[in-house]
Tab-separated table of N, CA, C and O in Angstrom:
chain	number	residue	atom	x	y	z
A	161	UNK	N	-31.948	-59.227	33.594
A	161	UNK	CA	-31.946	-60.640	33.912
A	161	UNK	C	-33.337	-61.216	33.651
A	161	UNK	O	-34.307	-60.985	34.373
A	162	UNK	N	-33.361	-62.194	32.263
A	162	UNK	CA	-34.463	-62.542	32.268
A	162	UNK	C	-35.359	-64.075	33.458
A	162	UNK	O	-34.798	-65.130	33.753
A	163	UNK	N	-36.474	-63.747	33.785
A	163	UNK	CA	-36.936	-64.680	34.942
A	163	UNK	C	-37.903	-65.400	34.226
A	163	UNK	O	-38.649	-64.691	33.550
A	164	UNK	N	-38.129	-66.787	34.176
A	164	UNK	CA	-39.690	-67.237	33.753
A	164	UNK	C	-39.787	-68.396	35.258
A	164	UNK	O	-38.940	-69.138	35.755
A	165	UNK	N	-41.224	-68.102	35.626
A	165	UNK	CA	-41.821	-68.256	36.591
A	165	UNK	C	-42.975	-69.278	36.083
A	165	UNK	O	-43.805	-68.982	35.223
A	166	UNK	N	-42.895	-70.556	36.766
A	166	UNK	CA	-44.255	-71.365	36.340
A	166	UNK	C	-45.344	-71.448	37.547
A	166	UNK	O	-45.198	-71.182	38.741
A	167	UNK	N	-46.095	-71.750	37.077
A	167	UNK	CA	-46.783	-72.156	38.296
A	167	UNK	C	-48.416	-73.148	37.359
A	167	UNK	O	-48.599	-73.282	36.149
A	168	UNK	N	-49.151	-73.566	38.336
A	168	UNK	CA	-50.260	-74.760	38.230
A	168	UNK	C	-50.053	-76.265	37.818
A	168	UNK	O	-50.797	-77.014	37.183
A	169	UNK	N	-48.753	-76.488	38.401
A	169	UNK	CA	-48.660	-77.924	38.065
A	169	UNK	C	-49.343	-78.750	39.546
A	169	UNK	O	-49.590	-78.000	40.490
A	170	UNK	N	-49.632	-80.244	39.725
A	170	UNK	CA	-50.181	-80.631	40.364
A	170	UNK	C	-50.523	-82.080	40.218
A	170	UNK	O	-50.148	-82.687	39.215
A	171	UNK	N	-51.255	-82.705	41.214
A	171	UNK	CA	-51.623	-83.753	41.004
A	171	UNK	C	-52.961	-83.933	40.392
A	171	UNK	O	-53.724	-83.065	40.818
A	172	UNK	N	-53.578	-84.809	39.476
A	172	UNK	CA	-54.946	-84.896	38.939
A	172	UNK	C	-55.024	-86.050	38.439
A	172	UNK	O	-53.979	-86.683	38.284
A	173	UNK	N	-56.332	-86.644	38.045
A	173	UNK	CA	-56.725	-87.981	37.917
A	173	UNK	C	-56.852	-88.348	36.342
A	173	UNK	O	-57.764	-87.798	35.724
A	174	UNK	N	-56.143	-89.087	35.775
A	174	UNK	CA	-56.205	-89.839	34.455
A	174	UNK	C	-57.852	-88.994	33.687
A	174	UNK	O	-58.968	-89.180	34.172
A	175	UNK	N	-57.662	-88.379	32.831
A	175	UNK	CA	-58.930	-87.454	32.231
A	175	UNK	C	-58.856	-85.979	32.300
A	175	UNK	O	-59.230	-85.076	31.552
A	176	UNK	N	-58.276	-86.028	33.395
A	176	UNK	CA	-58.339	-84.447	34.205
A	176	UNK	C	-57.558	-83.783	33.237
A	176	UNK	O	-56.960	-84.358	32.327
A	177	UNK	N	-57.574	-82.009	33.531
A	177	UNK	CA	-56.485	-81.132	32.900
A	177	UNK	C	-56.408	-80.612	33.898
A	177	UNK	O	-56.981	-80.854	34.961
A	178	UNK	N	-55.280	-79.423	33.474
A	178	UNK	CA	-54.461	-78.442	34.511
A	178	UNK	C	-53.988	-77.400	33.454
A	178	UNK	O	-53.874	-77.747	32.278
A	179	UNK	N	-53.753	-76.324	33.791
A	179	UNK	CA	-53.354	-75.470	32.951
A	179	UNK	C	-52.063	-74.565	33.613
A	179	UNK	O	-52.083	-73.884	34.639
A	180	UNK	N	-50.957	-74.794	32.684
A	180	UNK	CA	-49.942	-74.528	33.431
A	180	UNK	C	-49.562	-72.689	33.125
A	180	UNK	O	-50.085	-72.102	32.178
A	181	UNK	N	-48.826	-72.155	33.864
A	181	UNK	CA	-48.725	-70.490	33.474
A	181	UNK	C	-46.875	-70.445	33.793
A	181	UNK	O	-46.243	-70.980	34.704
A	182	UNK	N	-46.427	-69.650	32.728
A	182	UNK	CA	-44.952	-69.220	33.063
A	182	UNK	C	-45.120	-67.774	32.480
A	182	UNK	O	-45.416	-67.540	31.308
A	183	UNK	N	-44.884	-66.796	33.492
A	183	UNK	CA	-44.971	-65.695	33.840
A	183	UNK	C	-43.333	-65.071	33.321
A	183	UNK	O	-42.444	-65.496	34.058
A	184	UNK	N	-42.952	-64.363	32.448
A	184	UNK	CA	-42.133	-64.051	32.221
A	184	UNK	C	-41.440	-62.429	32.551
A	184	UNK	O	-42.286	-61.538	32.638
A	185	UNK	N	-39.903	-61.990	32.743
A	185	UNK	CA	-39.765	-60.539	33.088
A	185	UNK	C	-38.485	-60.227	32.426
A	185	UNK	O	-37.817	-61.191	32.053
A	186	UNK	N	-38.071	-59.136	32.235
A	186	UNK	CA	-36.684	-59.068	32.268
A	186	UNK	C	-36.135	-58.542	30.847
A	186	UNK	O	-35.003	-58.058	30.857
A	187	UNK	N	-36.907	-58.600	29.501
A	187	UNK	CA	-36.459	-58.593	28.267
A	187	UNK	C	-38.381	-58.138	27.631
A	187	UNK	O	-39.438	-58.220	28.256
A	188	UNK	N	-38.144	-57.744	26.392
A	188	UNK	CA	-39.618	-57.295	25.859
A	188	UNK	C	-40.095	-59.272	25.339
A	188	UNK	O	-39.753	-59.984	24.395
A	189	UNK	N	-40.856	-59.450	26.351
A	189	UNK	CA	-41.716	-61.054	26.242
A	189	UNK	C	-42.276	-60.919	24.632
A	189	UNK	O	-42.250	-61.951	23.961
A	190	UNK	N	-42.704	-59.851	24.097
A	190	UNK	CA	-43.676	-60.264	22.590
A	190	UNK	C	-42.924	-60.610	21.624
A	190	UNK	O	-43.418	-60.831	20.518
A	191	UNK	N	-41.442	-60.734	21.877
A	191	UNK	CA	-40.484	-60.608	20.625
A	191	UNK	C	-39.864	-61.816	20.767
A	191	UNK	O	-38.933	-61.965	19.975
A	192	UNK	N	-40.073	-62.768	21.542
A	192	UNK	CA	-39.112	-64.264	22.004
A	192	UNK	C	-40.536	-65.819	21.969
A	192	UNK	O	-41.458	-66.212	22.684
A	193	UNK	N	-39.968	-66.149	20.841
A	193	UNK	CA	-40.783	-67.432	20.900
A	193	UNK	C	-40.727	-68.197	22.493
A	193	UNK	O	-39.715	-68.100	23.186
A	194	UNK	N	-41.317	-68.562	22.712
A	194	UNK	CA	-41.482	-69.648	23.754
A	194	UNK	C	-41.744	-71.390	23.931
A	194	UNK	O	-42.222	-71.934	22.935
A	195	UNK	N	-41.568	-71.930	24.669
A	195	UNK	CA	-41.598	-73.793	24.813
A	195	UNK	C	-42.035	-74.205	25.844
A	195	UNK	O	-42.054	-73.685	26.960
A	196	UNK	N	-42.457	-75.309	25.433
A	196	UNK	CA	-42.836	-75.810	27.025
A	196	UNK	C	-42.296	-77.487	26.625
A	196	UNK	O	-42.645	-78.118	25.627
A	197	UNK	N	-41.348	-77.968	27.728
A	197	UNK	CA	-40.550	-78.910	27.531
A	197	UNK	C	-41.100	-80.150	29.117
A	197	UNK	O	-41.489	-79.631	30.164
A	198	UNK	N	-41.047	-81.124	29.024
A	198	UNK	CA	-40.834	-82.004	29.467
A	198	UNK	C	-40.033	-83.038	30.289
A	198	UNK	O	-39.301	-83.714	29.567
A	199	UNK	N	-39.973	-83.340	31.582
A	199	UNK	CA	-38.657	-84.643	31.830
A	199	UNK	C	-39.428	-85.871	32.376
A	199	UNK	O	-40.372	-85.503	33.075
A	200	UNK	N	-39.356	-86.732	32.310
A	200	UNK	CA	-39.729	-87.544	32.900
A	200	UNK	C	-38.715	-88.537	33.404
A	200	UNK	O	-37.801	-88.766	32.612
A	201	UNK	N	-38.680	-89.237	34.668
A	201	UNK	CA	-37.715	-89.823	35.250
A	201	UNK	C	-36.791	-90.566	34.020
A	201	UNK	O	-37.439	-91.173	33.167
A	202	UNK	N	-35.446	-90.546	33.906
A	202	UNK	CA	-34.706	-91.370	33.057
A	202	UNK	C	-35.050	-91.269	31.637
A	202	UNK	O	-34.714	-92.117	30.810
A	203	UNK	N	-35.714	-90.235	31.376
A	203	UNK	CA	-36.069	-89.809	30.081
A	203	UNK	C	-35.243	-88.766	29.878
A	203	UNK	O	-34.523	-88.257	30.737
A	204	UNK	N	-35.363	-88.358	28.457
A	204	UNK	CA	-34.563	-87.366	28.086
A	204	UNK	C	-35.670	-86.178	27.937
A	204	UNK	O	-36.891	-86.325	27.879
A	205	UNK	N	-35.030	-85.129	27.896
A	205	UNK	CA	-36.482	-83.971	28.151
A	205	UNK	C	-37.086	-83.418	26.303
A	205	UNK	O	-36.270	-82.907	25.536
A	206	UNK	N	-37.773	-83.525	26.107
A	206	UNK	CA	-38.989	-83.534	25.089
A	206	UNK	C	-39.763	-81.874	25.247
A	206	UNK	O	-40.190	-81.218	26.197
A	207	UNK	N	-39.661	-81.669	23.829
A	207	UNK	CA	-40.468	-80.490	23.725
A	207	UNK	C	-42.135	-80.844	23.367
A	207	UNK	O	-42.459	-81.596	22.448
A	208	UNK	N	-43.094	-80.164	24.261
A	208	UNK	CA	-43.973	-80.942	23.929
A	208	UNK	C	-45.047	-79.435	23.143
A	208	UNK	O	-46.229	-79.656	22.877
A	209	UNK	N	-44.484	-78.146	22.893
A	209	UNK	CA	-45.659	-77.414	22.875
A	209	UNK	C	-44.454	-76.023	22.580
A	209	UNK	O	-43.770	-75.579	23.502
A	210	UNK	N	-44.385	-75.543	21.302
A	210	UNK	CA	-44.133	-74.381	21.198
A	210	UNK	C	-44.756	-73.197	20.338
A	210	UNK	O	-45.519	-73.442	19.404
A	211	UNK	N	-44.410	-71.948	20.682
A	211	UNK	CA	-45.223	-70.845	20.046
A	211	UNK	C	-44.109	-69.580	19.184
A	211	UNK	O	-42.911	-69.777	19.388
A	212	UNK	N	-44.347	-68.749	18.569
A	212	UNK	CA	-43.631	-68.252	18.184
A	212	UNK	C	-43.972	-66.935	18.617
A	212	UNK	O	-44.925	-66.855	19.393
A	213	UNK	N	-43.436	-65.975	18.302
A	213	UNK	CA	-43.193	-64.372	19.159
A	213	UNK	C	-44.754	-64.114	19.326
A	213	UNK	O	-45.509	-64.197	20.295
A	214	UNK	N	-44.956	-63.717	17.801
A	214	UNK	CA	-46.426	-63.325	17.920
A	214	UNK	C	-47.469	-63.924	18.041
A	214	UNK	O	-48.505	-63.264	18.114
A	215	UNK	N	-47.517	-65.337	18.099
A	215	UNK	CA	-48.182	-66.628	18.602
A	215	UNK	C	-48.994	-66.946	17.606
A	215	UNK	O	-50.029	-67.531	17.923
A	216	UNK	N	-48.676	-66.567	15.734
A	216	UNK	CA	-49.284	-67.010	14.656
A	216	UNK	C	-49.146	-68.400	14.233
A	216	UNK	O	-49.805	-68.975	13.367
A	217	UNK	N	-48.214	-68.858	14.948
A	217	UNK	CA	-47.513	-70.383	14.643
A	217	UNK	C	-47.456	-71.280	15.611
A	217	UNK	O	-46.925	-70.849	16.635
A	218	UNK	N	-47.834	-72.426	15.650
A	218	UNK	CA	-47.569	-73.255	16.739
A	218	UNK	C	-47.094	-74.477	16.661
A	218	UNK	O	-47.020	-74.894	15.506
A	219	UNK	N	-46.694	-75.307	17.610
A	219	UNK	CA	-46.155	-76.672	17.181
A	219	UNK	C	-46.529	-77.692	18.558
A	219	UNK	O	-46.418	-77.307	19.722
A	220	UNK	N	-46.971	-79.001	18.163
A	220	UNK	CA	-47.313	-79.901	19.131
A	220	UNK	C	-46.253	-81.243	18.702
A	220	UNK	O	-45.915	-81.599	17.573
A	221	UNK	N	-45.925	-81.750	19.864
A	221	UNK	CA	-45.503	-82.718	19.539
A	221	UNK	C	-47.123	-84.134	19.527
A	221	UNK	O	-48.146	-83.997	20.198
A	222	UNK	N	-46.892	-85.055	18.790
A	222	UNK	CA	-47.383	-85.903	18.267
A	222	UNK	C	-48.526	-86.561	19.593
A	222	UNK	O	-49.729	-86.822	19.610
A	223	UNK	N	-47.794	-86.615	20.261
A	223	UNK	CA	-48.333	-87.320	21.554
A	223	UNK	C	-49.155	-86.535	22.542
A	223	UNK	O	-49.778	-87.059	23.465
A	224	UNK	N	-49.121	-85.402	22.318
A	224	UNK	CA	-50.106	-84.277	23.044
A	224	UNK	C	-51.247	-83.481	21.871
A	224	UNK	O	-52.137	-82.743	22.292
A	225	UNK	N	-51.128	-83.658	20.926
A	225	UNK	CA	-51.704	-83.085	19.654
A	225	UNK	C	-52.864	-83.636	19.939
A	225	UNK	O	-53.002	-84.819	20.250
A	226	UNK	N	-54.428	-82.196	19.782
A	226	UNK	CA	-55.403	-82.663	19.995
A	226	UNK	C	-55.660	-82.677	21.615
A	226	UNK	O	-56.872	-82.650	21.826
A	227	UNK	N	-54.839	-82.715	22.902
A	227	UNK	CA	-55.373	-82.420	24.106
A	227	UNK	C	-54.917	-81.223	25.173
A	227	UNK	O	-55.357	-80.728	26.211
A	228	UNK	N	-53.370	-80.999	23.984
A	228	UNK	CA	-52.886	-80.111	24.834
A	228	UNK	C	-52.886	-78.313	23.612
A	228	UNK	O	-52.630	-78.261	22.409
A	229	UNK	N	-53.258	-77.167	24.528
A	229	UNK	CA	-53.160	-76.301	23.438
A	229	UNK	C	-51.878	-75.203	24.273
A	229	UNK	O	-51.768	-75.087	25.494
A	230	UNK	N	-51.167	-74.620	23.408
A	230	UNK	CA	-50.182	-73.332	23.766
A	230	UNK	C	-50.543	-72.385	23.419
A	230	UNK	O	-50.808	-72.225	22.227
A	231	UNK	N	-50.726	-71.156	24.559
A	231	UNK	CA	-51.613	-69.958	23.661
A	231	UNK	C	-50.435	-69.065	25.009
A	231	UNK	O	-49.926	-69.553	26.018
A	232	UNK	N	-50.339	-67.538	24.410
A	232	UNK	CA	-49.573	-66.887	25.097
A	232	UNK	C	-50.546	-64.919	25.142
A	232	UNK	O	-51.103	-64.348	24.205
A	233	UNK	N	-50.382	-64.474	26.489
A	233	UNK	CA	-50.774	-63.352	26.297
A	233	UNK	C	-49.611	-62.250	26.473
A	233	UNK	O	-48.959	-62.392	27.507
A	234	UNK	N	-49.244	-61.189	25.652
A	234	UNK	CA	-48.415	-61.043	25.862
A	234	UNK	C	-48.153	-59.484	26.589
A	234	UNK	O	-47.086	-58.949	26.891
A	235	UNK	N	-49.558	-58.992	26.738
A	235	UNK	CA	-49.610	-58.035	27.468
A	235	UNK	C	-49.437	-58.269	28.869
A	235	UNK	O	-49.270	-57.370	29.693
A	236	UNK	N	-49.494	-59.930	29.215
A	236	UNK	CA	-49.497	-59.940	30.371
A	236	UNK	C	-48.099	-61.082	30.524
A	236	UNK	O	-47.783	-61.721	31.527
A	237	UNK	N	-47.409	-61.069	29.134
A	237	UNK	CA	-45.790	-61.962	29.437
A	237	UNK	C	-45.682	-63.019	29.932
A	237	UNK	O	-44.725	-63.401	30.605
A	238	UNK	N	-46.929	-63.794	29.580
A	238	UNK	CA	-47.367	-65.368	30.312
A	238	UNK	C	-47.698	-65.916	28.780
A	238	UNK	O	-48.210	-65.518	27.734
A	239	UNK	N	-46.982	-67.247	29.416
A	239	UNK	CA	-47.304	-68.028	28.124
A	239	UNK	C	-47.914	-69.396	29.017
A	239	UNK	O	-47.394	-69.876	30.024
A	240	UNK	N	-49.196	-69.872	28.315
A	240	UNK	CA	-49.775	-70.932	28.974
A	240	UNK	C	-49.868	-72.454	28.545
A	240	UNK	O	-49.940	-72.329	27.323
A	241	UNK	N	-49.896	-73.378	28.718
A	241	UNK	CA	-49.955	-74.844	28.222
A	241	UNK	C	-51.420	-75.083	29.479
A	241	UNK	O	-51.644	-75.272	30.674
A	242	UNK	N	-52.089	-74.905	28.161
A	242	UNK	CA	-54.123	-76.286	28.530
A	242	UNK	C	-53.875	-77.309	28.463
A	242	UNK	O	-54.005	-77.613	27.277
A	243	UNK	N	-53.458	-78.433	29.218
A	243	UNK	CA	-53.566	-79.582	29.239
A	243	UNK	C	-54.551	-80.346	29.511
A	243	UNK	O	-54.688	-80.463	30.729
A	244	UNK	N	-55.308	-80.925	28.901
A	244	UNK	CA	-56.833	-81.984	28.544
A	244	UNK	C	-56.382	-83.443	28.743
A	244	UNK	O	-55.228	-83.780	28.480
A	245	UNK	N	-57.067	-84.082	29.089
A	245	UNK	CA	-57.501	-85.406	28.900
A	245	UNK	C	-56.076	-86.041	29.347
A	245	UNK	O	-55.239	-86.756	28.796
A	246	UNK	N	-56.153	-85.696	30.064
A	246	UNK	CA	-54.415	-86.381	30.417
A	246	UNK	C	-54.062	-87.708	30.945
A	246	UNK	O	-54.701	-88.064	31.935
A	247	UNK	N	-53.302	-88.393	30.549
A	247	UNK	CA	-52.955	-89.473	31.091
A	247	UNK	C	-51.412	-89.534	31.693
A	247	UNK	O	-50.432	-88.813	31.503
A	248	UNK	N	-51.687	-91.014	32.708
A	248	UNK	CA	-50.507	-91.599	33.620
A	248	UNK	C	-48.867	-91.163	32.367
A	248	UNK	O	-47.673	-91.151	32.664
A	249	UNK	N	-49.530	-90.878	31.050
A	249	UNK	CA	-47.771	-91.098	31.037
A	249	UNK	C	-47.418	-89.487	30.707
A	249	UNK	O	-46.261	-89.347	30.310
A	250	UNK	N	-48.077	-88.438	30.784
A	250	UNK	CA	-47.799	-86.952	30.966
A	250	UNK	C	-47.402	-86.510	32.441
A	250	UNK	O	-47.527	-85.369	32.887
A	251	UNK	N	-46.884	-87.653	33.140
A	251	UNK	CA	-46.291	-87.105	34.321
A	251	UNK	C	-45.166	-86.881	34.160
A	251	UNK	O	-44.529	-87.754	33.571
A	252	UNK	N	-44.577	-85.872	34.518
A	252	UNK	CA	-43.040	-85.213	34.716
A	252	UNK	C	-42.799	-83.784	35.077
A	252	UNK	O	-43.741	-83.037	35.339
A	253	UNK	N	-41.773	-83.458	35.091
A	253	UNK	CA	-41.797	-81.862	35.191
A	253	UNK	C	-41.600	-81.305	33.773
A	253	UNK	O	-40.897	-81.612	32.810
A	254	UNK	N	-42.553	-80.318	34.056
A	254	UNK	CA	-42.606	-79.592	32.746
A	254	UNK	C	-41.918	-78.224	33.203
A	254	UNK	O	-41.894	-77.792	34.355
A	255	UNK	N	-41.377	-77.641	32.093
A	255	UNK	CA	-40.365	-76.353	32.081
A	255	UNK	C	-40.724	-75.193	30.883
A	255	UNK	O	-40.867	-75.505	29.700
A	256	UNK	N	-40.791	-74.434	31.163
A	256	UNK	CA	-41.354	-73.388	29.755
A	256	UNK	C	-39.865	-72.751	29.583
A	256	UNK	O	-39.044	-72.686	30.498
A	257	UNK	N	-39.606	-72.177	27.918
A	257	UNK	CA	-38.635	-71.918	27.587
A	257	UNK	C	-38.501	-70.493	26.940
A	257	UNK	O	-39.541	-69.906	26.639
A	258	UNK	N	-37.377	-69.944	26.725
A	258	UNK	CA	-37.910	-68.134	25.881
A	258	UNK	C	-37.063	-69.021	24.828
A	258	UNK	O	-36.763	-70.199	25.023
A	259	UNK	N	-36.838	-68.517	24.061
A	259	UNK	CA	-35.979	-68.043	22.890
A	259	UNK	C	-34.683	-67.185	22.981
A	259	UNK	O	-34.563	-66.215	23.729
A	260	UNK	N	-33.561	-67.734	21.987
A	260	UNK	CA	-32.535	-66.704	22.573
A	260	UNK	C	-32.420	-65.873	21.073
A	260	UNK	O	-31.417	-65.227	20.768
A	261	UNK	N	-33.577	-66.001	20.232
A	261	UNK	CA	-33.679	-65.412	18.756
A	261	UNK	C	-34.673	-64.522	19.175
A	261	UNK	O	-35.507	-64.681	20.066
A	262	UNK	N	-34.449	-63.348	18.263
A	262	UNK	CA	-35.368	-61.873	18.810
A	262	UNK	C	-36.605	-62.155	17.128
A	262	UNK	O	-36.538	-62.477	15.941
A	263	UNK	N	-37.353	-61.848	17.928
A	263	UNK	CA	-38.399	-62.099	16.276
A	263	UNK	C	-38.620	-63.745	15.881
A	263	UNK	O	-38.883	-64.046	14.717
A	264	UNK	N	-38.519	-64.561	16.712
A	264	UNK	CA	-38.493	-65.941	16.143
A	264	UNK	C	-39.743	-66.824	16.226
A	264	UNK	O	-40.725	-66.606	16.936
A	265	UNK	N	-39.545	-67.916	15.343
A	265	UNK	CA	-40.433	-68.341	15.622
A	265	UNK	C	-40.232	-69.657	16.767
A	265	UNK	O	-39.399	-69.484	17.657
A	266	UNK	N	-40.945	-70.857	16.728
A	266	UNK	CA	-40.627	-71.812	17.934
A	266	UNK	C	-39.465	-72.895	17.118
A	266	UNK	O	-39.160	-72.835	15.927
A	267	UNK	N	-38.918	-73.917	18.187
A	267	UNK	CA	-38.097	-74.784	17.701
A	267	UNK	C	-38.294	-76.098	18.932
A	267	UNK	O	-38.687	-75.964	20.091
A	268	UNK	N	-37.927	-77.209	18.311
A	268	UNK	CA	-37.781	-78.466	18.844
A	268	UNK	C	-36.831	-78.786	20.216
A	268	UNK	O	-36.813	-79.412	21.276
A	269	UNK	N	-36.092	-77.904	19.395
A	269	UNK	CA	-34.698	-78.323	20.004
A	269	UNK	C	-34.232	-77.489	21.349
A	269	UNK	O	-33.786	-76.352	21.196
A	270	UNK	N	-34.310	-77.919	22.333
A	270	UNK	CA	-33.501	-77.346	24.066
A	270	UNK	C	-32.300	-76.467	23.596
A	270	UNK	O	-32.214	-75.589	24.456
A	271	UNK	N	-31.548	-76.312	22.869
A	271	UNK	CA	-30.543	-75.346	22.634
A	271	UNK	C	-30.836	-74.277	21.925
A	271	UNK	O	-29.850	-73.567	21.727
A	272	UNK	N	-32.144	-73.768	21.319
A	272	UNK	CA	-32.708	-72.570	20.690
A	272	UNK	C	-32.923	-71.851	22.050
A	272	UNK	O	-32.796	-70.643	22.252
A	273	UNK	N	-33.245	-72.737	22.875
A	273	UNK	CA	-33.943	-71.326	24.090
A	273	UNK	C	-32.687	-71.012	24.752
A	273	UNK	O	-31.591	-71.344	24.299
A	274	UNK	N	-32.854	-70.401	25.777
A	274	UNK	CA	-31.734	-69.555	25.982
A	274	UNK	C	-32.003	-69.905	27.463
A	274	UNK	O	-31.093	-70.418	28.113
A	275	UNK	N	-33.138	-69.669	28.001
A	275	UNK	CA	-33.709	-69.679	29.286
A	275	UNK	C	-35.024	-70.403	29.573
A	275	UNK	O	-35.935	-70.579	28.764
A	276	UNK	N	-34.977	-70.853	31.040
A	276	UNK	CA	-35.577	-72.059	31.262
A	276	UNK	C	-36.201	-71.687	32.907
A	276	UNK	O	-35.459	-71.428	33.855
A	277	UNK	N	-37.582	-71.727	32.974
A	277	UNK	CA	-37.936	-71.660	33.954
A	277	UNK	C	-37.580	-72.865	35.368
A	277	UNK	O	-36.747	-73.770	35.309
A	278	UNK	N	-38.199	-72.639	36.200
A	278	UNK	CA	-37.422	-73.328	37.704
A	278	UNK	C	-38.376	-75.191	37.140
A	278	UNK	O	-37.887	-76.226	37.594
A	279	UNK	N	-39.338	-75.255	36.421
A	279	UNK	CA	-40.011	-76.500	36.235
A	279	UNK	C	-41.003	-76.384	37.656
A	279	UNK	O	-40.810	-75.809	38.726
A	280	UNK	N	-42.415	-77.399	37.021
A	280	UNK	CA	-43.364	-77.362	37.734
A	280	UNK	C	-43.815	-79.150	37.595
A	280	UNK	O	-43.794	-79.581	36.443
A	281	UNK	N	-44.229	-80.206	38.776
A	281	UNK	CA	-44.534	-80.975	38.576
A	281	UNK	C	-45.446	-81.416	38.400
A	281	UNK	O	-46.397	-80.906	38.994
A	282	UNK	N	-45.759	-82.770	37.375
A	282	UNK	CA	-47.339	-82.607	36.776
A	282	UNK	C	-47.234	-84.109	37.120
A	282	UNK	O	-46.310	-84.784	36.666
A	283	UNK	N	-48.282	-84.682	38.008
A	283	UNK	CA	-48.766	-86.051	38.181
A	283	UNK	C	-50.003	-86.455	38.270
A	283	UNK	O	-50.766	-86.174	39.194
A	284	UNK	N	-50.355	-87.400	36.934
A	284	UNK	CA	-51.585	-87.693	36.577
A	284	UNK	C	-51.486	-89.616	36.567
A	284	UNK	O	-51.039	-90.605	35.986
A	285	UNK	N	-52.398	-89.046	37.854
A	285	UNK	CA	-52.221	-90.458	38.630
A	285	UNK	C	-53.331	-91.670	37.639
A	285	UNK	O	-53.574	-91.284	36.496
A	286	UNK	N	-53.746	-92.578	37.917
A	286	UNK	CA	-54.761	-93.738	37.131
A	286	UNK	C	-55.463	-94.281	37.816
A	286	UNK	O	-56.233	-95.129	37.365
């Protein structure tokens, strides 16, 4: 049974970062791309940050590019999102994702992953 576990979300002030951690178990972590996804109230949920197995590849969405970085260790089955310079509209819960492809790389799309951590809330007040 695979588990992903987040944790360091929080409140912080317009500038601030936070660095979020999803701790993964259950399946070999070095072989499953990973995501880190987004909701914000009445929004639809947004991928904002993915990596691929071996973490040679990465992908930002447009609007975090340049403050936010995805880096994963995989001896230790945590995959992390650095969030920088943040502003009032990066509040929501964020969710990290595995892959349900063995060897893959990352994808856009909420129906590549397979599994979805419990979400952690991120409020970056002004």
């Amino acid at each position: 049974q695979v588990q992903l576990v987040e944790s360091g979300g929080g409140l912080v002030q317009a500038g601030g970062s936070l660095r979020l951690a999803c701790e993964a178990s259950g399946r070999t972590f070095s072989m499953y791309a990973m995501g880190w996804f987004r909701q914000a109230p009445g929004k639809e949920r947004e991928c904002v940050a993915g990596i691929s197995y071996s973490g040679g590849s990465t992908y930002y969405a447009d609007s975090v590019k340049g403050r936010f970085t995805i880096s994963r260790d995989n001896a230790k089955s945590t995959v992390y999102l650095q969030m920088n310079s943040l502003k009032p509209e990066d509040t929501a819960v964020y969710y990290c994702a595995q892959s349900s492809r063995y060897g893959s790389t990352w994808s856009r799309t909420p129906n590549f992953y397979e599994y979805w951590g419990q979400g952690t809330q991120v409020t970056v007040s002004s």
